């Protein structure tokens, strides 16, 4: 059964500017902002501006644009956070672990021996999110990311 896109999901509200976020990047295709329940310091979410629930219903051209931005953000997260690696997560439907039904990629910086915190776990302090966002924005502002 296909489930319809809900325009009142929390990320749709962020995209419309109705709810604030700690934004690190925006262009005509995507917005990227800090996850409020980070699995690691510097955890960023990348969302397309098209309304799609997940990987299964996003139009191919929007998915292509999205994954190119995910690569750009991943490079900046790795550089800005001084990470050793990057983990991507992308969940589809409740059984797949999705809790917000507007497609998004999780870009999570990783360090050897540092385990991920729980998915949708503790809320981070706003000051910490801003400090990490500042590092990622600075990396994005440099030419080589
Ligand atoms: P999932 O749909 O399972 O991929 O997880 C959604 C993620 O979104 C989860 O890591 C927590 C995060 N999140 C939930 N609500 C908000 C919010 O209002 N703002 C931000 N920035 N992140 C949120």
PDB file of C-alpha atoms and ligand atoms in Angstrom:
ATOM      1  CA  UNK A   1       0.000   0.000   0.000  1.00  0.00           C
ATOM      2  CA  UNK A   2       1.302   3.479  -0.899  1.00  0.00           C
ATOM      3  CA  UNK A   3       1.083   6.063   1.887  1.00  0.00           C
ATOM      4  CA  UNK A   4       0.540   9.703   0.855  1.00  0.00           C
ATOM      5  CA  UNK A   5       3.034  12.450   1.684  1.00  0.00           C
ATOM      6  CA  UNK A   6       1.899  14.405   4.767  1.00  0.00           C
ATOM      7  CA  UNK A   7       2.565  18.147   4.228  1.00  0.00           C
ATOM      8  CA  UNK A   8       2.460  18.706   7.989  1.00  0.00           C
ATOM      9  CA  UNK A   9       5.462  16.538   8.835  1.00  0.00           C
ATOM     10  CA  UNK A  10       8.113  18.359  10.875  1.00  0.00           C
ATOM     11  CA  UNK A  11      10.620  18.641   8.019  1.00  0.00           C
ATOM     12  CA  UNK A  12       7.967  20.128   5.699  1.00  0.00           C
ATOM     13  CA  UNK A  13       7.433  22.780   8.392  1.00  0.00           C
ATOM     14  CA  UNK A  14      11.179  23.436   8.562  1.00  0.00           C
ATOM     15  CA  UNK A  15      11.314  23.725   4.748  1.00  0.00           C
ATOM     16  CA  UNK A  16       8.468  26.285   4.873  1.00  0.00           C
ATOM     17  CA  UNK A  17      10.294  28.221   7.582  1.00  0.00           C
ATOM     18  CA  UNK A  18       7.577  27.561  10.154  1.00  0.00           C
ATOM     19  CA  UNK A  19       9.995  25.843  12.554  1.00  0.00           C
ATOM     20  CA  UNK A  20      13.625  26.924  13.101  1.00  0.00           C
ATOM     21  CA  UNK A  21      16.668  24.807  12.348  1.00  0.00           C
ATOM     22  CA  UNK A  22      20.461  25.168  12.569  1.00  0.00           C
ATOM     23  CA  UNK A  23      21.008  25.372   8.810  1.00  0.00           C
ATOM     24  CA  UNK A  24      24.401  24.663   7.246  1.00  0.00           C
ATOM     25  CA  UNK A  25      23.520  24.722   3.538  1.00  0.00           C
ATOM     26  CA  UNK A  26      20.668  25.598   1.176  1.00  0.00           C
ATOM     27  CA  UNK A  27      20.334  25.862  -2.593  1.00  0.00           C
ATOM     28  CA  UNK A  28      17.539  25.422  -5.149  1.00  0.00           C
ATOM     29  CA  UNK A  29      17.373  21.650  -4.577  1.00  0.00           C
ATOM     30  CA  UNK A  30      18.071  20.941  -0.899  1.00  0.00           C
ATOM     31  CA  UNK A  31      18.384  22.207   2.637  1.00  0.00           C
ATOM     32  CA  UNK A  32      20.842  20.764   5.174  1.00  0.00           C
ATOM     33  CA  UNK A  33      20.683  21.329   8.924  1.00  0.00           C
ATOM     34  CA  UNK A  34      21.899  19.858  12.206  1.00  0.00           C
ATOM     35  CA  UNK A  35      20.008  16.858  13.588  1.00  0.00           C
ATOM     36  CA  UNK A  36      18.651  17.851  17.015  1.00  0.00           C
ATOM     37  CA  UNK A  37      19.213  14.312  18.288  1.00  0.00           C
ATOM     38  CA  UNK A  38      22.729  13.747  16.923  1.00  0.00           C
ATOM     39  CA  UNK A  39      24.162  10.251  16.844  1.00  0.00           C
ATOM     40  CA  UNK A  40      27.597  11.894  16.795  1.00  0.00           C
ATOM     41  CA  UNK A  41      28.784  15.511  17.078  1.00  0.00           C
ATOM     42  CA  UNK A  42      28.299  17.159  13.660  1.00  0.00           C
ATOM     43  CA  UNK A  43      25.382  14.935  12.528  1.00  0.00           C
ATOM     44  CA  UNK A  44      23.664  16.693   9.577  1.00  0.00           C
ATOM     45  CA  UNK A  45      20.404  15.949   7.737  1.00  0.00           C
ATOM     46  CA  UNK A  46      20.121  16.668   3.989  1.00  0.00           C
ATOM     47  CA  UNK A  47      16.598  17.028   2.544  1.00  0.00           C
ATOM     48  CA  UNK A  48      15.355  17.739  -0.973  1.00  0.00           C
ATOM     49  CA  UNK A  49      12.868  20.548  -1.486  1.00  0.00           C
ATOM     50  CA  UNK A  50      10.575  18.233  -3.460  1.00  0.00           C
ATOM     51  CA  UNK A  51       7.865  16.568  -1.419  1.00  0.00           C
ATOM     52  CA  UNK A  52       8.698  12.868  -1.229  1.00  0.00           C
ATOM     53  CA  UNK A  53       8.272  10.434   1.633  1.00  0.00           C
ATOM     54  CA  UNK A  54      11.326   8.346   0.950  1.00  0.00           C
ATOM     55  CA  UNK A  55      13.650   6.643  -1.493  1.00  0.00           C
ATOM     56  CA  UNK A  56      10.777   4.723  -3.058  1.00  0.00           C
ATOM     57  CA  UNK A  57       8.722   7.720  -4.255  1.00  0.00           C
ATOM     58  CA  UNK A  58      11.274  10.486  -4.930  1.00  0.00           C
ATOM     59  CA  UNK A  59      11.570  11.307  -8.674  1.00  0.00           C
ATOM     60  CA  UNK A  60      14.923  10.132 -10.115  1.00  0.00           C
ATOM     61  CA  UNK A  61      16.103  13.612 -11.093  1.00  0.00           C
ATOM     62  CA  UNK A  62      15.438  14.938  -7.565  1.00  0.00           C
ATOM     63  CA  UNK A  63      17.284  11.942  -6.108  1.00  0.00           C
ATOM     64  CA  UNK A  64      20.228  12.639  -8.383  1.00  0.00           C
ATOM     65  CA  UNK A  65      20.362  16.263  -7.246  1.00  0.00           C
ATOM     66  CA  UNK A  66      20.031  15.169  -3.616  1.00  0.00           C
ATOM     67  CA  UNK A  67      22.865  12.635  -3.618  1.00  0.00           C
ATOM     68  CA  UNK A  68      25.242  15.136  -5.219  1.00  0.00           C
ATOM     69  CA  UNK A  69      24.504  17.542  -2.354  1.00  0.00           C
ATOM     70  CA  UNK A  70      24.916  14.705   0.158  1.00  0.00           C
ATOM     71  CA  UNK A  71      28.444  14.161  -1.178  1.00  0.00           C
ATOM     72  CA  UNK A  72      29.196  17.895  -0.896  1.00  0.00           C
ATOM     73  CA  UNK A  73      27.882  18.038   2.684  1.00  0.00           C
ATOM     74  CA  UNK A  74      29.694  14.816   3.626  1.00  0.00           C
ATOM     75  CA  UNK A  75      32.996  16.298   2.484  1.00  0.00           C
ATOM     76  CA  UNK A  76      32.356  19.440   4.515  1.00  0.00           C
ATOM     77  CA  UNK A  77      31.250  17.492   7.605  1.00  0.00           C
ATOM     78  CA  UNK A  78      34.393  15.341   7.457  1.00  0.00           C
ATOM     79  CA  UNK A  79      36.662  18.331   6.991  1.00  0.00           C
ATOM     80  CA  UNK A  80      34.891  20.711   9.379  1.00  0.00           C
ATOM     81  CA  UNK A  81      34.547  18.178  12.184  1.00  0.00           C
ATOM     82  CA  UNK A  82      38.002  16.690  11.661  1.00  0.00           C
ATOM     83  CA  UNK A  83      36.371  13.273  11.259  1.00  0.00           C
ATOM     84  CA  UNK A  84      38.071  10.073  10.131  1.00  0.00           C
ATOM     85  CA  UNK A  85      35.057   8.701   8.271  1.00  0.00           C
ATOM     86  CA  UNK A  86      31.417   9.327   7.363  1.00  0.00           C
ATOM     87  CA  UNK A  87      28.380   7.100   7.839  1.00  0.00           C
ATOM     88  CA  UNK A  88      25.230   7.718   5.765  1.00  0.00           C
ATOM     89  CA  UNK A  89      21.824   6.561   6.965  1.00  0.00           C
ATOM     90  CA  UNK A  90      18.585   6.778   5.006  1.00  0.00           C
ATOM     91  CA  UNK A  91      15.514   5.093   6.517  1.00  0.00           C
ATOM     92  CA  UNK A  92      12.253   4.228   4.738  1.00  0.00           C
ATOM     93  CA  UNK A  93       8.907   3.713   6.466  1.00  0.00           C
ATOM     94  CA  UNK A  94       8.457   2.821  10.150  1.00  0.00           C
ATOM     95  CA  UNK A  95       9.608  -0.743   9.619  1.00  0.00           C
ATOM     96  CA  UNK A  96      12.775   0.662   8.048  1.00  0.00           C
ATOM     97  CA  UNK A  97      13.454   2.956  11.017  1.00  0.00           C
ATOM     98  CA  UNK A  98      12.044   6.193   9.550  1.00  0.00           C
ATOM     99  CA  UNK A  99      10.316   8.566  11.968  1.00  0.00           C
ATOM    100  CA  UNK A 100       9.967  11.777   9.890  1.00  0.00           C
ATOM    101  CA  UNK A 101       8.306  11.167   6.545  1.00  0.00           C
ATOM    102  CA  UNK A 102      10.093  13.596   4.231  1.00  0.00           C
ATOM    103  CA  UNK A 103      13.075  11.873   2.600  1.00  0.00           C
ATOM    104  CA  UNK A 104      16.413  12.764   4.143  1.00  0.00           C
ATOM    105  CA  UNK A 105      19.950  11.468   4.373  1.00  0.00           C
ATOM    106  CA  UNK A 106      21.809  11.420   7.675  1.00  0.00           C
ATOM    107  CA  UNK A 107      25.457  12.478   7.296  1.00  0.00           C
ATOM    108  CA  UNK A 108      27.289  11.342  10.427  1.00  0.00           C
ATOM    109  CA  UNK A 109      30.972  12.000  11.110  1.00  0.00           C
ATOM    110  CA  UNK A 110      32.873   9.038  12.561  1.00  0.00           C
ATOM    111  CA  UNK A 111      36.058   8.469  14.530  1.00  0.00           C
ATOM    112  CA  UNK A 112      37.810   5.148  15.148  1.00  0.00           C
ATOM    113  CA  UNK A 113      36.522   3.508  18.321  1.00  0.00           C
ATOM    114  CA  UNK A 114      33.661   6.011  18.855  1.00  0.00           C
ATOM    115  CA  UNK A 115      30.278   4.273  18.824  1.00  0.00           C
ATOM    116  CA  UNK A 116      27.156   5.986  17.525  1.00  0.00           C
ATOM    117  CA  UNK A 117      24.700   7.305  20.094  1.00  0.00           C
ATOM    118  CA  UNK A 118      21.096   5.938  19.816  1.00  0.00           C
ATOM    119  CA  UNK A 119      18.891   6.865  16.836  1.00  0.00           C
ATOM    120  CA  UNK A 120      16.389   9.584  17.826  1.00  0.00           C
ATOM    121  CA  UNK A 121      17.998   9.677  21.286  1.00  0.00           C
ATOM    122  CA  UNK A 122      18.885  12.648  23.500  1.00  0.00           C
ATOM    123  CA  UNK A 123      18.378  16.246  22.329  1.00  0.00           C
ATOM    124  CA  UNK A 124      21.620  18.221  21.951  1.00  0.00           C
ATOM    125  CA  UNK A 125      22.229  21.648  23.497  1.00  0.00           C
ATOM    126  CA  UNK A 126      21.545  24.455  21.003  1.00  0.00           C
ATOM    127  CA  UNK A 127      24.976  25.966  21.676  1.00  0.00           C
ATOM    128  CA  UNK A 128      26.672  22.663  20.789  1.00  0.00           C
ATOM    129  CA  UNK A 129      24.673  22.353  17.566  1.00  0.00           C
ATOM    130  CA  UNK A 130      25.636  25.900  16.621  1.00  0.00           C
ATOM    131  CA  UNK A 131      29.325  25.299  17.374  1.00  0.00           C
ATOM    132  CA  UNK A 132      29.371  22.217  15.144  1.00  0.00           C
ATOM    133  CA  UNK A 133      27.352  23.983  12.438  1.00  0.00           C
ATOM    134  CA  UNK A 134      29.876  26.843  12.460  1.00  0.00           C
ATOM    135  CA  UNK A 135      32.691  24.378  11.679  1.00  0.00           C
ATOM    136  CA  UNK A 136      30.711  22.761   8.850  1.00  0.00           C
ATOM    137  CA  UNK A 137      29.646  26.135   7.396  1.00  0.00           C
ATOM    138  CA  UNK A 138      33.301  27.229   7.464  1.00  0.00           C
ATOM    139  CA  UNK A 139      34.341  24.068   5.585  1.00  0.00           C
ATOM    140  CA  UNK A 140      31.592  24.643   3.016  1.00  0.00           C
ATOM    141  CA  UNK A 141      32.753  28.198   2.521  1.00  0.00           C
ATOM    142  CA  UNK A 142      36.169  26.925   1.457  1.00  0.00           C
ATOM    143  CA  UNK A 143      36.615  26.045  -2.189  1.00  0.00           C
ATOM    144  CA  UNK A 144      37.848  22.469  -1.916  1.00  0.00           C
ATOM    145  CA  UNK A 145      34.847  20.698  -0.344  1.00  0.00           C
TER     146      UNK A 145
HETATM  147  P1  LIG B   1      14.510   9.240  10.670  1.00  0.00           P
HETATM  148  O1  LIG B   1      13.183   9.722  10.141  1.00  0.00           O
HETATM  149  O2  LIG B   1      14.383   7.920  11.370  1.00  0.00           O
HETATM  150  O3  LIG B   1      15.589   9.186   9.614  1.00  0.00           O
HETATM  151  O4  LIG B   1      14.988  10.233  11.816  1.00  0.00           O
HETATM  152  C1  LIG B   1      14.633  11.581  11.871  1.00  0.00           C
HETATM  153  C2  LIG B   1      15.770  12.365  12.491  1.00  0.00           C
HETATM  154  O5  LIG B   1      15.355  13.713  12.588  1.00  0.00           O
HETATM  155  C3  LIG B   1      16.194  11.933  13.893  1.00  0.00           C
HETATM  156  O6  LIG B   1      17.597  11.709  13.860  1.00  0.00           O
HETATM  157  C4  LIG B   1      15.855  13.101  14.796  1.00  0.00           C
HETATM  158  C5  LIG B   1      15.739  14.261  13.833  1.00  0.00           C
HETATM  159  N1  LIG B   1      14.719  15.246  14.176  1.00  0.00           N
HETATM  160  C6  LIG B   1      13.471  14.997  14.591  1.00  0.00           C
HETATM  161  N2  LIG B   1      12.775  16.144  14.762  1.00  0.00           N
HETATM  162  C7  LIG B   1      13.629  17.151  14.419  1.00  0.00           C
HETATM  163  C8  LIG B   1      13.509  18.575  14.391  1.00  0.00           C
HETATM  164  O7  LIG B   1      12.462  19.159  14.696  1.00  0.00           O
HETATM  165  N3  LIG B   1      14.600  19.273  13.998  1.00  0.00           N
HETATM  166  C9  LIG B   1      15.779  18.666  13.646  1.00  0.00           C
HETATM  167  N4  LIG B   1      16.783  19.466  13.278  1.00  0.00           N
HETATM  168  N5  LIG B   1      15.934  17.324  13.667  1.00  0.00           N
HETATM  169  C10 LIG B   1      14.865  16.577  14.052  1.00  0.00           C
END
